[in-house]
């Protein structure tokens, strides 16, 4: 079991923030990342669609013999984490629990704001997970349409980004909310602009590092962790255009990416689905 890879998936590029944290923290692991760029964005899709996509992607990663699965996407975690945990024979880690645990540690007032895509905000997953984890938090969840596009287009700073972030956040924050959970894998890249709008006294929590810590704890508990000396590797797959994925991924992370390969929908046992929004 130890020598097997770890499967990570997201709707596209956003989960690369989680992948990068895992590369840093778990240098001995082999990581397979699948970005479902051809069906991105997940944030505007229905729960049923996301469950179908997540099930097919998880099955294809399990076929590649992964020892555990990381759902590096808030929207897919919101829609499908429980289902994947029930249906697949490997542990499944999502990004919601780790983000909340970090927020509970950081927040002094216990009043936090979670910002995410529409599907994440509507799902109530943050409230339900906080309850399940016994975290005493008062949570306000805000959908932030437009933020993902700013990141994808590389417009994370400057007047346009400030305007979009200000319009969405300024009217909704009260003085007692001292922590914002970046409940979307793209939002860490907007961190500077968000801080400028809400003030630096408001802590921003990203689930990328926390998710990597949760994976590390799981590997230590199970005895499945590979040593740095075993020298891990990264394979990146996309349902979209691999050249474009690599180019945008490098811009997104600011570090070089290894070669990216295309995975066919037929391999996923699934089909392309036109965007619903
Ligand atoms: N990865 C998605 C999430 O974390 C954001 C991008 C999308 O909408 O697909 O919710």
PDB file of C-alpha atoms and ligand atoms in Angstrom:
ATOM      1  CA  UNK A   1       0.000   0.000   0.000  1.00  0.00           C
ATOM      2  CA  UNK A   2       2.766   2.437   0.994  1.00  0.00           C
ATOM      3  CA  UNK A   3       4.338   2.551  -2.459  1.00  0.00           C
ATOM      4  CA  UNK A   4       1.111   3.437  -4.254  1.00  0.00           C
ATOM      5  CA  UNK A   5       0.428   6.955  -5.562  1.00  0.00           C
ATOM      6  CA  UNK A   6      -2.053   9.492  -4.178  1.00  0.00           C
ATOM      7  CA  UNK A   7      -4.843  10.687  -6.500  1.00  0.00           C
ATOM      8  CA  UNK A   8      -5.819  14.360  -6.469  1.00  0.00           C
ATOM      9  CA  UNK A   9      -8.551  15.944  -8.562  1.00  0.00           C
ATOM     10  CA  UNK A  10     -10.167  19.275  -9.248  1.00  0.00           C
ATOM     11  CA  UNK A  11     -12.316  20.923 -11.878  1.00  0.00           C
ATOM     12  CA  UNK A  12      -9.184  22.365 -13.446  1.00  0.00           C
ATOM     13  CA  UNK A  13      -6.285  24.479 -12.281  1.00  0.00           C
ATOM     14  CA  UNK A  14      -7.452  25.551  -8.818  1.00  0.00           C
ATOM     15  CA  UNK A  15      -6.497  22.308  -7.089  1.00  0.00           C
ATOM     16  CA  UNK A  16      -2.890  22.932  -8.117  1.00  0.00           C
ATOM     17  CA  UNK A  17      -2.665  25.058  -4.939  1.00  0.00           C
ATOM     18  CA  UNK A  18      -3.407  21.882  -2.950  1.00  0.00           C
ATOM     19  CA  UNK A  19      -1.054  19.821  -5.129  1.00  0.00           C
ATOM     20  CA  UNK A  20       1.778  22.307  -4.529  1.00  0.00           C
ATOM     21  CA  UNK A  21       1.274  22.123  -0.741  1.00  0.00           C
ATOM     22  CA  UNK A  22       1.368  18.324  -0.979  1.00  0.00           C
ATOM     23  CA  UNK A  23       4.571  18.393  -3.062  1.00  0.00           C
ATOM     24  CA  UNK A  24       6.197  20.608  -0.404  1.00  0.00           C
ATOM     25  CA  UNK A  25       5.004  18.620   2.592  1.00  0.00           C
ATOM     26  CA  UNK A  26       5.150  15.087   1.194  1.00  0.00           C
ATOM     27  CA  UNK A  27       8.236  14.985  -1.035  1.00  0.00           C
ATOM     28  CA  UNK A  28       8.420  11.187  -1.044  1.00  0.00           C
ATOM     29  CA  UNK A  29       4.916  10.635  -2.449  1.00  0.00           C
ATOM     30  CA  UNK A  30       3.922   9.916  -6.035  1.00  0.00           C
ATOM     31  CA  UNK A  31       1.053  12.221  -6.925  1.00  0.00           C
ATOM     32  CA  UNK A  32      -1.401  11.928  -9.805  1.00  0.00           C
ATOM     33  CA  UNK A  33      -3.398  15.106 -10.421  1.00  0.00           C
ATOM     34  CA  UNK A  34      -6.439  15.161 -12.672  1.00  0.00           C
ATOM     35  CA  UNK A  35      -7.868  18.530 -13.699  1.00  0.00           C
ATOM     36  CA  UNK A  36     -11.286  18.235 -15.352  1.00  0.00           C
ATOM     37  CA  UNK A  37     -10.730  21.390 -17.386  1.00  0.00           C
ATOM     38  CA  UNK A  38     -13.065  20.337 -20.207  1.00  0.00           C
ATOM     39  CA  UNK A  39     -16.026  20.526 -17.802  1.00  0.00           C
ATOM     40  CA  UNK A  40     -14.816  23.476 -15.742  1.00  0.00           C
ATOM     41  CA  UNK A  41     -16.237  25.514 -13.986  1.00  0.00           C
ATOM     42  CA  UNK A  42     -17.808  23.180 -11.433  1.00  0.00           C
ATOM     43  CA  UNK A  43     -19.026  26.083  -9.320  1.00  0.00           C
ATOM     44  CA  UNK A  44     -22.023  26.736 -11.558  1.00  0.00           C
ATOM     45  CA  UNK A  45     -23.091  23.109 -12.080  1.00  0.00           C
ATOM     46  CA  UNK A  46     -25.728  21.041 -10.351  1.00  0.00           C
ATOM     47  CA  UNK A  47     -25.008  18.691  -7.452  1.00  0.00           C
ATOM     48  CA  UNK A  48     -26.103  15.700  -9.559  1.00  0.00           C
ATOM     49  CA  UNK A  49     -23.654  16.547 -12.325  1.00  0.00           C
ATOM     50  CA  UNK A  50     -20.793  17.017  -9.894  1.00  0.00           C
ATOM     51  CA  UNK A  51     -21.572  13.690  -8.245  1.00  0.00           C
ATOM     52  CA  UNK A  52     -21.437  11.974 -11.597  1.00  0.00           C
ATOM     53  CA  UNK A  53     -18.143  13.612 -12.565  1.00  0.00           C
ATOM     54  CA  UNK A  54     -16.564  12.919  -9.171  1.00  0.00           C
ATOM     55  CA  UNK A  55     -17.616   9.277  -9.230  1.00  0.00           C
ATOM     56  CA  UNK A  56     -16.116   8.714 -12.704  1.00  0.00           C
ATOM     57  CA  UNK A  57     -12.866  10.527 -11.895  1.00  0.00           C
ATOM     58  CA  UNK A  58     -12.484   8.715  -8.566  1.00  0.00           C
ATOM     59  CA  UNK A  59     -13.035   5.377 -10.314  1.00  0.00           C
ATOM     60  CA  UNK A  60     -10.354   6.165 -12.878  1.00  0.00           C
ATOM     61  CA  UNK A  61      -7.865   7.167 -10.146  1.00  0.00           C
ATOM     62  CA  UNK A  62      -8.674   4.066  -8.105  1.00  0.00           C
ATOM     63  CA  UNK A  63      -8.013   2.033 -11.273  1.00  0.00           C
ATOM     64  CA  UNK A  64      -4.580   3.659 -11.299  1.00  0.00           C
ATOM     65  CA  UNK A  65      -4.075   2.041  -7.922  1.00  0.00           C
ATOM     66  CA  UNK A  66      -4.065   5.113  -5.695  1.00  0.00           C
ATOM     67  CA  UNK A  67      -3.863   4.586  -1.938  1.00  0.00           C
ATOM     68  CA  UNK A  68      -5.955   7.620  -1.172  1.00  0.00           C
ATOM     69  CA  UNK A  69      -7.977  10.303  -2.917  1.00  0.00           C
ATOM     70  CA  UNK A  70      -7.880  14.046  -2.360  1.00  0.00           C
ATOM     71  CA  UNK A  71     -10.831  16.069  -3.624  1.00  0.00           C
ATOM     72  CA  UNK A  72      -8.938  19.332  -4.174  1.00  0.00           C
ATOM     73  CA  UNK A  73     -12.064  21.276  -5.086  1.00  0.00           C
ATOM     74  CA  UNK A  74     -14.572  22.846  -2.750  1.00  0.00           C
ATOM     75  CA  UNK A  75     -17.481  22.466  -5.144  1.00  0.00           C
ATOM     76  CA  UNK A  76     -16.800  18.740  -5.684  1.00  0.00           C
ATOM     77  CA  UNK A  77     -16.218  18.247  -1.948  1.00  0.00           C
ATOM     78  CA  UNK A  78     -19.550  19.941  -1.243  1.00  0.00           C
ATOM     79  CA  UNK A  79     -21.406  17.783  -3.744  1.00  0.00           C
ATOM     80  CA  UNK A  80     -19.691  14.412  -3.527  1.00  0.00           C
ATOM     81  CA  UNK A  81     -17.371  13.822  -0.555  1.00  0.00           C
ATOM     82  CA  UNK A  82     -19.811  11.632   1.389  1.00  0.00           C
ATOM     83  CA  UNK A  83     -20.714   9.652  -1.700  1.00  0.00           C
ATOM     84  CA  UNK A  84     -17.055   8.981  -2.571  1.00  0.00           C
ATOM     85  CA  UNK A  85     -16.340   7.901   1.000  1.00  0.00           C
ATOM     86  CA  UNK A  86     -19.201   5.436   0.827  1.00  0.00           C
ATOM     87  CA  UNK A  87     -18.465   4.034  -2.610  1.00  0.00           C
ATOM     88  CA  UNK A  88     -14.671   3.741  -2.831  1.00  0.00           C
ATOM     89  CA  UNK A  89     -12.339   1.425  -0.962  1.00  0.00           C
ATOM     90  CA  UNK A  90      -9.674   4.069  -0.185  1.00  0.00           C
ATOM     91  CA  UNK A  91      -9.702   7.001   2.262  1.00  0.00           C
ATOM     92  CA  UNK A  92     -11.014  10.249   0.739  1.00  0.00           C
ATOM     93  CA  UNK A  93      -9.877  13.675   1.971  1.00  0.00           C
ATOM     94  CA  UNK A  94     -11.790  16.834   1.030  1.00  0.00           C
ATOM     95  CA  UNK A  95     -10.902  20.494   1.470  1.00  0.00           C
ATOM     96  CA  UNK A  96     -13.785  21.655   3.682  1.00  0.00           C
ATOM     97  CA  UNK A  97     -12.870  20.048   7.026  1.00  0.00           C
ATOM     98  CA  UNK A  98      -9.211  21.168   6.920  1.00  0.00           C
ATOM     99  CA  UNK A  99     -10.190  24.783   6.124  1.00  0.00           C
ATOM    100  CA  UNK A 100     -12.677  24.859   8.983  1.00  0.00           C
ATOM    101  CA  UNK A 101     -10.255  23.398  11.511  1.00  0.00           C
ATOM    102  CA  UNK A 102      -7.726  26.063  10.604  1.00  0.00           C
ATOM    103  CA  UNK A 103     -10.352  28.795  10.911  1.00  0.00           C
ATOM    104  CA  UNK A 104     -11.403  27.536  14.341  1.00  0.00           C
ATOM    105  CA  UNK A 105      -7.794  27.793  15.509  1.00  0.00           C
ATOM    106  CA  UNK A 106      -7.263  31.270  14.092  1.00  0.00           C
ATOM    107  CA  UNK A 107     -10.573  33.006  14.894  1.00  0.00           C
ATOM    108  CA  UNK A 108     -10.882  34.776  18.240  1.00  0.00           C
ATOM    109  CA  UNK A 109     -14.529  35.745  17.871  1.00  0.00           C
ATOM    110  CA  UNK A 110     -15.668  32.386  16.462  1.00  0.00           C
ATOM    111  CA  UNK A 111     -17.485  34.323  13.736  1.00  0.00           C
ATOM    112  CA  UNK A 112     -16.167  33.476  10.312  1.00  0.00           C
ATOM    113  CA  UNK A 113     -17.068  34.084   6.698  1.00  0.00           C
ATOM    114  CA  UNK A 114     -16.684  31.374   4.082  1.00  0.00           C
ATOM    115  CA  UNK A 115     -16.417  32.549   0.485  1.00  0.00           C
ATOM    116  CA  UNK A 116     -16.843  30.128  -2.393  1.00  0.00           C
ATOM    117  CA  UNK A 117     -18.644  29.296  -5.607  1.00  0.00           C
ATOM    118  CA  UNK A 118     -22.430  29.225  -5.872  1.00  0.00           C
ATOM    119  CA  UNK A 119     -22.691  25.457  -5.554  1.00  0.00           C
ATOM    120  CA  UNK A 120     -20.507  25.449  -2.432  1.00  0.00           C
ATOM    121  CA  UNK A 121     -22.411  28.308  -0.819  1.00  0.00           C
ATOM    122  CA  UNK A 122     -25.790  26.736  -1.564  1.00  0.00           C
ATOM    123  CA  UNK A 123     -24.797  23.303  -0.298  1.00  0.00           C
ATOM    124  CA  UNK A 124     -24.456  24.268   3.363  1.00  0.00           C
ATOM    125  CA  UNK A 125     -21.419  21.962   3.519  1.00  0.00           C
ATOM    126  CA  UNK A 126     -19.390  24.292   5.744  1.00  0.00           C
ATOM    127  CA  UNK A 127     -22.168  24.600   8.327  1.00  0.00           C
ATOM    128  CA  UNK A 128     -22.827  20.836   8.292  1.00  0.00           C
ATOM    129  CA  UNK A 129     -19.134  19.953   8.533  1.00  0.00           C
ATOM    130  CA  UNK A 130     -18.541  22.392  11.419  1.00  0.00           C
ATOM    131  CA  UNK A 131     -21.375  20.724  13.274  1.00  0.00           C
ATOM    132  CA  UNK A 132     -20.050  17.250  12.537  1.00  0.00           C
ATOM    133  CA  UNK A 133     -16.568  18.248  13.724  1.00  0.00           C
ATOM    134  CA  UNK A 134     -18.022  19.876  16.858  1.00  0.00           C
ATOM    135  CA  UNK A 135     -16.542  23.300  16.002  1.00  0.00           C
ATOM    136  CA  UNK A 136     -18.174  26.208  17.772  1.00  0.00           C
ATOM    137  CA  UNK A 137     -18.311  28.660  14.875  1.00  0.00           C
ATOM    138  CA  UNK A 138     -20.883  31.102  13.591  1.00  0.00           C
ATOM    139  CA  UNK A 139     -20.577  30.866   9.833  1.00  0.00           C
ATOM    140  CA  UNK A 140     -21.706  33.250   7.137  1.00  0.00           C
ATOM    141  CA  UNK A 141     -21.316  31.785   3.657  1.00  0.00           C
ATOM    142  CA  UNK A 142     -21.033  34.024   0.617  1.00  0.00           C
ATOM    143  CA  UNK A 143     -21.111  33.024  -3.037  1.00  0.00           C
ATOM    144  CA  UNK A 144     -18.555  35.068  -4.972  1.00  0.00           C
ATOM    145  CA  UNK A 145     -19.277  34.691  -8.688  1.00  0.00           C
ATOM    146  CA  UNK A 146     -16.648  36.472 -10.766  1.00  0.00           C
ATOM    147  CA  UNK A 147     -13.696  35.690  -8.483  1.00  0.00           C
ATOM    148  CA  UNK A 148     -12.754  32.458 -10.277  1.00  0.00           C
ATOM    149  CA  UNK A 149     -12.755  34.244 -13.632  1.00  0.00           C
ATOM    150  CA  UNK A 150     -10.417  36.969 -12.322  1.00  0.00           C
ATOM    151  CA  UNK A 151      -7.947  34.284 -11.288  1.00  0.00           C
ATOM    152  CA  UNK A 152      -8.251  32.276 -14.504  1.00  0.00           C
ATOM    153  CA  UNK A 153      -7.618  35.431 -16.519  1.00  0.00           C
ATOM    154  CA  UNK A 154      -4.604  36.337 -14.380  1.00  0.00           C
ATOM    155  CA  UNK A 155      -6.260  39.578 -13.195  1.00  0.00           C
ATOM    156  CA  UNK A 156      -5.742  39.004  -9.469  1.00  0.00           C
ATOM    157  CA  UNK A 157      -4.613  42.541  -8.671  1.00  0.00           C
ATOM    158  CA  UNK A 158      -5.378  46.033  -9.921  1.00  0.00           C
ATOM    159  CA  UNK A 159      -8.482  48.228 -10.136  1.00  0.00           C
ATOM    160  CA  UNK A 160     -10.800  45.657 -11.777  1.00  0.00           C
ATOM    161  CA  UNK A 161     -10.012  42.949  -9.202  1.00  0.00           C
ATOM    162  CA  UNK A 162     -10.416  45.474  -6.382  1.00  0.00           C
ATOM    163  CA  UNK A 163     -13.803  46.552  -7.711  1.00  0.00           C
ATOM    164  CA  UNK A 164     -15.165  42.991  -8.067  1.00  0.00           C
ATOM    165  CA  UNK A 165     -13.911  41.938  -4.628  1.00  0.00           C
ATOM    166  CA  UNK A 166     -15.085  45.158  -2.958  1.00  0.00           C
ATOM    167  CA  UNK A 167     -18.582  44.935  -4.488  1.00  0.00           C
ATOM    168  CA  UNK A 168     -18.993  41.406  -3.207  1.00  0.00           C
ATOM    169  CA  UNK A 169     -17.387  41.549   0.223  1.00  0.00           C
ATOM    170  CA  UNK A 170     -17.585  45.055   1.632  1.00  0.00           C
ATOM    171  CA  UNK A 171     -21.340  45.178   2.219  1.00  0.00           C
ATOM    172  CA  UNK A 172     -21.371  41.723   3.823  1.00  0.00           C
ATOM    173  CA  UNK A 173     -18.650  41.808   6.474  1.00  0.00           C
ATOM    174  CA  UNK A 174     -19.462  42.800  10.033  1.00  0.00           C
ATOM    175  CA  UNK A 175     -16.890  43.969  12.580  1.00  0.00           C
ATOM    176  CA  UNK A 176     -17.119  40.739  14.564  1.00  0.00           C
ATOM    177  CA  UNK A 177     -16.081  38.466  11.746  1.00  0.00           C
ATOM    178  CA  UNK A 178     -12.328  38.150  12.066  1.00  0.00           C
ATOM    179  CA  UNK A 179     -11.576  35.257   9.704  1.00  0.00           C
ATOM    180  CA  UNK A 180     -12.356  34.456   6.085  1.00  0.00           C
ATOM    181  CA  UNK A 181     -12.088  30.907   4.799  1.00  0.00           C
ATOM    182  CA  UNK A 182     -11.077  30.887   1.140  1.00  0.00           C
ATOM    183  CA  UNK A 183     -13.593  28.179   0.308  1.00  0.00           C
ATOM    184  CA  UNK A 184     -12.599  27.859  -3.334  1.00  0.00           C
ATOM    185  CA  UNK A 185      -9.300  26.560  -4.606  1.00  0.00           C
ATOM    186  CA  UNK A 186      -8.776  29.639  -6.794  1.00  0.00           C
ATOM    187  CA  UNK A 187      -9.160  32.244  -4.083  1.00  0.00           C
ATOM    188  CA  UNK A 188      -5.693  32.030  -2.447  1.00  0.00           C
ATOM    189  CA  UNK A 189      -4.430  33.757  -5.582  1.00  0.00           C
ATOM    190  CA  UNK A 190      -6.749  36.700  -4.853  1.00  0.00           C
ATOM    191  CA  UNK A 191      -5.502  36.868  -1.250  1.00  0.00           C
ATOM    192  CA  UNK A 192      -3.711  40.196  -1.525  1.00  0.00           C
ATOM    193  CA  UNK A 193      -6.701  41.936  -3.074  1.00  0.00           C
ATOM    194  CA  UNK A 194      -9.112  40.399  -0.559  1.00  0.00           C
ATOM    195  CA  UNK A 195      -6.887  41.582   2.310  1.00  0.00           C
ATOM    196  CA  UNK A 196      -6.754  45.047   0.860  1.00  0.00           C
ATOM    197  CA  UNK A 197     -10.555  45.195   0.820  1.00  0.00           C
ATOM    198  CA  UNK A 198     -11.349  43.604   4.203  1.00  0.00           C
ATOM    199  CA  UNK A 199      -8.318  44.882   6.098  1.00  0.00           C
ATOM    200  CA  UNK A 200      -5.242  43.050   7.232  1.00  0.00           C
ATOM    201  CA  UNK A 201      -6.724  42.429  10.691  1.00  0.00           C
ATOM    202  CA  UNK A 202      -9.025  39.826   9.080  1.00  0.00           C
ATOM    203  CA  UNK A 203      -7.214  36.482   8.800  1.00  0.00           C
ATOM    204  CA  UNK A 204      -7.473  34.632   5.481  1.00  0.00           C
ATOM    205  CA  UNK A 205      -7.435  30.853   5.746  1.00  0.00           C
ATOM    206  CA  UNK A 206      -6.624  28.713   2.723  1.00  0.00           C
ATOM    207  CA  UNK A 207      -7.376  25.034   2.837  1.00  0.00           C
ATOM    208  CA  UNK A 208      -4.429  24.085   0.593  1.00  0.00           C
ATOM    209  CA  UNK A 209      -1.817  23.749   3.348  1.00  0.00           C
ATOM    210  CA  UNK A 210      -4.342  22.388   5.840  1.00  0.00           C
ATOM    211  CA  UNK A 211      -5.422  19.680   3.412  1.00  0.00           C
ATOM    212  CA  UNK A 212      -1.799  18.640   2.890  1.00  0.00           C
ATOM    213  CA  UNK A 213      -1.389  18.429   6.687  1.00  0.00           C
ATOM    214  CA  UNK A 214      -4.510  16.281   6.931  1.00  0.00           C
ATOM    215  CA  UNK A 215      -3.133  13.939   4.255  1.00  0.00           C
ATOM    216  CA  UNK A 216       0.197  13.767   6.090  1.00  0.00           C
ATOM    217  CA  UNK A 217      -1.558  12.910   9.383  1.00  0.00           C
ATOM    218  CA  UNK A 218      -3.529  10.170   7.642  1.00  0.00           C
ATOM    219  CA  UNK A 219      -0.375   8.710   6.068  1.00  0.00           C
ATOM    220  CA  UNK A 220       1.418   8.755   9.415  1.00  0.00           C
ATOM    221  CA  UNK A 221      -1.541   7.099  11.173  1.00  0.00           C
ATOM    222  CA  UNK A 222      -1.806   4.332   8.603  1.00  0.00           C
ATOM    223  CA  UNK A 223       1.968   3.825   8.154  1.00  0.00           C
ATOM    224  CA  UNK A 224       1.568   4.580   4.422  1.00  0.00           C
ATOM    225  CA  UNK A 225       3.913   7.560   4.238  1.00  0.00           C
ATOM    226  CA  UNK A 226       6.851   7.368   1.862  1.00  0.00           C
ATOM    227  CA  UNK A 227      10.181   8.863   2.824  1.00  0.00           C
ATOM    228  CA  UNK A 228      11.719  11.897   1.173  1.00  0.00           C
ATOM    229  CA  UNK A 229      14.593   9.574   0.152  1.00  0.00           C
ATOM    230  CA  UNK A 230      12.142   7.541  -1.946  1.00  0.00           C
ATOM    231  CA  UNK A 231      11.822  10.586  -4.220  1.00  0.00           C
ATOM    232  CA  UNK A 232       8.212  11.149  -5.224  1.00  0.00           C
ATOM    233  CA  UNK A 233       6.987  12.275  -8.623  1.00  0.00           C
ATOM    234  CA  UNK A 234       4.043  14.159 -10.096  1.00  0.00           C
ATOM    235  CA  UNK A 235       1.869  13.234 -13.070  1.00  0.00           C
ATOM    236  CA  UNK A 236      -0.634  15.741 -14.327  1.00  0.00           C
ATOM    237  CA  UNK A 237      -3.640  14.766 -16.421  1.00  0.00           C
ATOM    238  CA  UNK A 238      -6.347  16.931 -17.886  1.00  0.00           C
ATOM    239  CA  UNK A 239      -9.570  16.314 -19.759  1.00  0.00           C
ATOM    240  CA  UNK A 240      -8.874  19.542 -21.671  1.00  0.00           C
ATOM    241  CA  UNK A 241      -5.974  20.799 -23.761  1.00  0.00           C
ATOM    242  CA  UNK A 242      -2.703  19.725 -22.091  1.00  0.00           C
ATOM    243  CA  UNK A 243      -0.591  22.504 -23.651  1.00  0.00           C
ATOM    244  CA  UNK A 244      -2.959  25.185 -22.448  1.00  0.00           C
ATOM    245  CA  UNK A 245      -3.270  23.539 -19.031  1.00  0.00           C
ATOM    246  CA  UNK A 246       0.497  23.565 -18.580  1.00  0.00           C
ATOM    247  CA  UNK A 247       0.843  27.160 -19.705  1.00  0.00           C
ATOM    248  CA  UNK A 248      -1.965  28.445 -17.482  1.00  0.00           C
ATOM    249  CA  UNK A 249      -0.929  26.169 -14.606  1.00  0.00           C
ATOM    250  CA  UNK A 250       2.559  27.642 -14.614  1.00  0.00           C
ATOM    251  CA  UNK A 251       1.157  31.134 -14.593  1.00  0.00           C
ATOM    252  CA  UNK A 252      -1.301  30.147 -11.879  1.00  0.00           C
ATOM    253  CA  UNK A 253       1.311  28.673  -9.524  1.00  0.00           C
ATOM    254  CA  UNK A 254       4.316  30.676 -10.596  1.00  0.00           C
ATOM    255  CA  UNK A 255       6.453  27.515 -10.801  1.00  0.00           C
ATOM    256  CA  UNK A 256       7.261  25.215 -13.733  1.00  0.00           C
ATOM    257  CA  UNK A 257       4.923  22.245 -14.199  1.00  0.00           C
ATOM    258  CA  UNK A 258       5.921  18.799 -15.464  1.00  0.00           C
ATOM    259  CA  UNK A 259       4.495  17.585 -18.768  1.00  0.00           C
ATOM    260  CA  UNK A 260       0.693  17.370 -18.830  1.00  0.00           C
ATOM    261  CA  UNK A 261      -1.139  14.487 -20.559  1.00  0.00           C
ATOM    262  CA  UNK A 262      -4.701  14.344 -21.809  1.00  0.00           C
ATOM    263  CA  UNK A 263      -7.102  11.816 -20.326  1.00  0.00           C
ATOM    264  CA  UNK A 264      -9.977  10.829 -22.611  1.00  0.00           C
ATOM    265  CA  UNK A 265     -13.568  10.824 -21.389  1.00  0.00           C
ATOM    266  CA  UNK A 266     -13.821   7.242 -22.607  1.00  0.00           C
ATOM    267  CA  UNK A 267     -11.136   6.382 -20.043  1.00  0.00           C
ATOM    268  CA  UNK A 268     -13.268   8.027 -17.379  1.00  0.00           C
ATOM    269  CA  UNK A 269     -16.266   6.021 -18.491  1.00  0.00           C
ATOM    270  CA  UNK A 270     -18.012   9.342 -18.900  1.00  0.00           C
ATOM    271  CA  UNK A 271     -18.867  11.950 -21.493  1.00  0.00           C
ATOM    272  CA  UNK A 272     -18.259  15.649 -21.997  1.00  0.00           C
ATOM    273  CA  UNK A 273     -21.184  17.694 -20.738  1.00  0.00           C
ATOM    274  CA  UNK A 274     -21.892  21.194 -22.016  1.00  0.00           C
ATOM    275  CA  UNK A 275     -21.741  23.965 -19.465  1.00  0.00           C
ATOM    276  CA  UNK A 276     -25.026  24.631 -17.731  1.00  0.00           C
ATOM    277  CA  UNK A 277     -24.316  28.293 -17.063  1.00  0.00           C
TER     278      UNK A 277
HETATM  279  N1  LIG B   1     -12.285  24.285  -7.999  1.00  0.00           N
HETATM  280  C1  LIG B   1     -13.513  25.021  -7.774  1.00  0.00           C
HETATM  281  C2  LIG B   1     -13.799  25.116  -6.282  1.00  0.00           C
HETATM  282  O1  LIG B   1     -12.912  24.978  -5.436  1.00  0.00           O
HETATM  283  C3  LIG B   1     -13.452  26.414  -8.355  1.00  0.00           C
HETATM  284  C4  LIG B   1     -13.456  26.457  -9.854  1.00  0.00           C
HETATM  285  C5  LIG B   1     -14.733  25.932 -10.501  1.00  0.00           C
HETATM  286  O2  LIG B   1     -15.798  26.551 -10.355  1.00  0.00           O
HETATM  287  O3  LIG B   1     -14.637  24.904 -11.122  1.00  0.00           O
HETATM  288  O4  LIG B   1     -14.923  25.335  -5.923  1.00  0.00           O
END
